[in-house]
GROMACS .gro file of C-alpha atoms in nm:
model
  116
    1MET     CA    1   4.387   4.228   1.400
    2ALA     CA    2   4.513   3.882   1.320
    3PHE     CA    3   4.830   3.790   1.140
    4ASP     CA    4   4.780   3.588   0.820
    5PHE     CA    5   4.933   3.272   0.964
    6GLU     CA    6   4.689   3.273   1.255
    7LYS     CA    7   4.410   3.215   1.003
    8LEU     CA    8   4.573   2.898   0.867
    9ASP     CA    9   4.428   2.570   0.995
   10VAL     CA   10   4.770   2.410   0.958
   11TYR     CA   11   4.921   2.667   1.197
   12SER     CA   12   4.657   2.588   1.458
   13LYS     CA   13   4.713   2.215   1.416
   14ALA     CA   14   5.092   2.256   1.440
   15ARG     CA   15   5.053   2.455   1.763
   16GLY     CA   16   4.824   2.187   1.900
   17LEU     CA   17   5.073   1.916   1.807
   18ARG     CA   18   5.352   2.103   1.985
   19THR     CA   19   5.141   2.136   2.298
   20LYS     CA   20   5.038   1.769   2.289
   21LEU     CA   21   5.391   1.649   2.225
   22PHE     CA   22   5.541   1.861   2.503
   23ALA     CA   23   5.276   1.725   2.744
   24ILE     CA   24   5.365   1.368   2.648
   25ILE     CA   25   5.740   1.412   2.684
   26SER     CA   26   5.733   1.634   2.994
   27ASP     CA   27   5.725   1.339   3.232
   28LYS     CA   28   5.955   1.110   3.034
   29HIS     CA   29   6.283   1.126   3.218
   30LYS     CA   30   6.459   0.853   3.019
   31ILE     CA   31   6.479   1.054   2.696
   32ASP     CA   32   6.831   1.118   2.576
   33LYS     CA   33   6.894   1.493   2.607
   34ALA     CA   34   7.018   1.523   2.248
   35ILE     CA   35   6.704   1.353   2.113
   36LEU     CA   36   6.482   1.564   2.339
   37ASP     CA   37   6.651   1.884   2.221
   38GLN     CA   38   6.618   1.779   1.856
   39LEU     CA   39   6.250   1.694   1.904
   40ARG     CA   40   6.176   2.028   2.066
   41ARG     CA   41   6.359   2.218   1.792
   42ALA     CA   42   6.190   2.021   1.514
   43VAL     CA   43   5.834   2.062   1.641
   44VAL     CA   44   5.888   2.433   1.710
   45SER     CA   45   6.038   2.465   1.360
   46VAL     CA   46   5.711   2.343   1.208
   47VAL     CA   47   5.515   2.619   1.382
   48LEU     CA   48   5.769   2.895   1.319
   49ASN     CA   49   5.825   2.815   0.951
   50ILE     CA   50   5.450   2.822   0.885
   51ALA     CA   51   5.431   3.164   1.050
   52GLU     CA   52   5.737   3.302   0.874
   53GLY     CA   53   5.636   3.164   0.536
   54SER     CA   54   5.295   3.325   0.553
   55GLY     CA   55   5.463   3.663   0.597
   56LYS     CA   56   5.667   3.638   0.279
   57PHE     CA   57   5.556   3.819  -0.034
   58SER     CA   58   5.684   3.595  -0.312
   59ARG     CA   59   5.529   3.259  -0.383
   60ALA     CA   60   5.876   3.104  -0.398
   61ASP     CA   61   5.967   3.235  -0.052
   62LYS     CA   62   5.637   3.115   0.094
   63ARG     CA   63   5.684   2.774  -0.068
   64ASN     CA   64   6.038   2.747   0.069
   65PHE     CA   65   5.928   2.804   0.429
   66PHE     CA   66   5.629   2.569   0.399
   67THR     CA   67   5.865   2.307   0.251
   68THR     CA   68   6.099   2.351   0.547
   69ALA     CA   69   5.802   2.313   0.785
   70ARG     CA   70   5.708   1.990   0.607
   71GLY     CA   71   6.065   1.863   0.636
   72SER     CA   72   6.058   1.935   1.009
   73THR     CA   73   5.728   1.745   1.030
   74TYR     CA   74   5.904   1.441   0.882
   75GLU     CA   75   6.185   1.487   1.132
   76VAL     CA   76   5.934   1.478   1.420
   77VAL     CA   77   5.789   1.152   1.280
   78ALA     CA   78   6.134   0.993   1.278
   79ILE     CA   79   6.206   1.106   1.634
   80ILE     CA   80   5.871   0.968   1.753
   81ASP     CA   81   5.968   0.637   1.591
   82ILE     CA   82   6.297   0.641   1.783
   83LEU     CA   83   6.119   0.717   2.109
   84PHE     CA   84   5.876   0.433   2.040
   85ASP     CA   85   6.163   0.194   1.963
   86ASP     CA   86   6.325   0.296   2.293
   87GLY     CA   87   6.002   0.226   2.484
   88ILE     CA   88   5.953   0.590   2.580
   89VAL     CA   89   5.641   0.657   2.373
   90SER     CA   90   5.354   0.407   2.383
   91GLU     CA   91   5.192   0.262   2.071
   92LYS     CA   92   4.878   0.467   2.140
   93GLU     CA   93   5.080   0.789   2.175
   94ARG     CA   94   5.272   0.707   1.858
   95VAL     CA   95   4.957   0.638   1.655
   96ASP     CA   96   4.788   0.954   1.786
   97LEU     CA   97   5.088   1.175   1.712
   98TYR     CA   98   5.140   1.012   1.372
   99ALA     CA   99   4.781   1.095   1.271
  100ASP     CA  100   4.835   1.460   1.365
  101LEU     CA  101   5.167   1.472   1.181
  102GLU     CA  102   5.017   1.312   0.871
  103THR     CA  103   4.738   1.571   0.866
  104ILE     CA  104   4.986   1.857   0.905
  105SER     CA  105   5.208   1.713   0.631
  106LYS     CA  106   4.915   1.687   0.389
  107MET     CA  107   4.800   2.040   0.468
  108LEU     CA  108   5.150   2.174   0.410
  109LEU     CA  109   5.174   1.985   0.083
  110GLY     CA  110   4.849   2.148  -0.025
  111LEU     CA  111   4.991   2.492   0.055
  112ILE     CA  112   5.317   2.411  -0.126
  113ASN     CA  113   5.135   2.286  -0.435
  114SER     CA  114   4.908   2.592  -0.439
  115LEU     CA  115   5.216   2.813  -0.471
  116ARG     CA  116   5.362   2.650  -0.784
   0.00000   0.00000   0.00000
């Protein structure tokens, strides 16, 4: 038996993004520990808020968690920009991650708008 959130494409994409991002940063030893911690928390927040939101009964509660997941997606974008500016993430990695984040953001917006 599957949980509702496991059926959501956006959940699968968010999990994939987390895996990809962790693989990219795992060998980057120059990352400031505070930035690294924030990045890990933000990308995990996307996944967890999608899961938690799907388990809520009211449309408003679902929308709130999906909105939080979208905010965390934006946070990950900003951190990737910082890592790019610091020369830690390559242009190719940045563009690839950005495309994934943009897709996730649009999918979350669709979920949010469907709950109005």
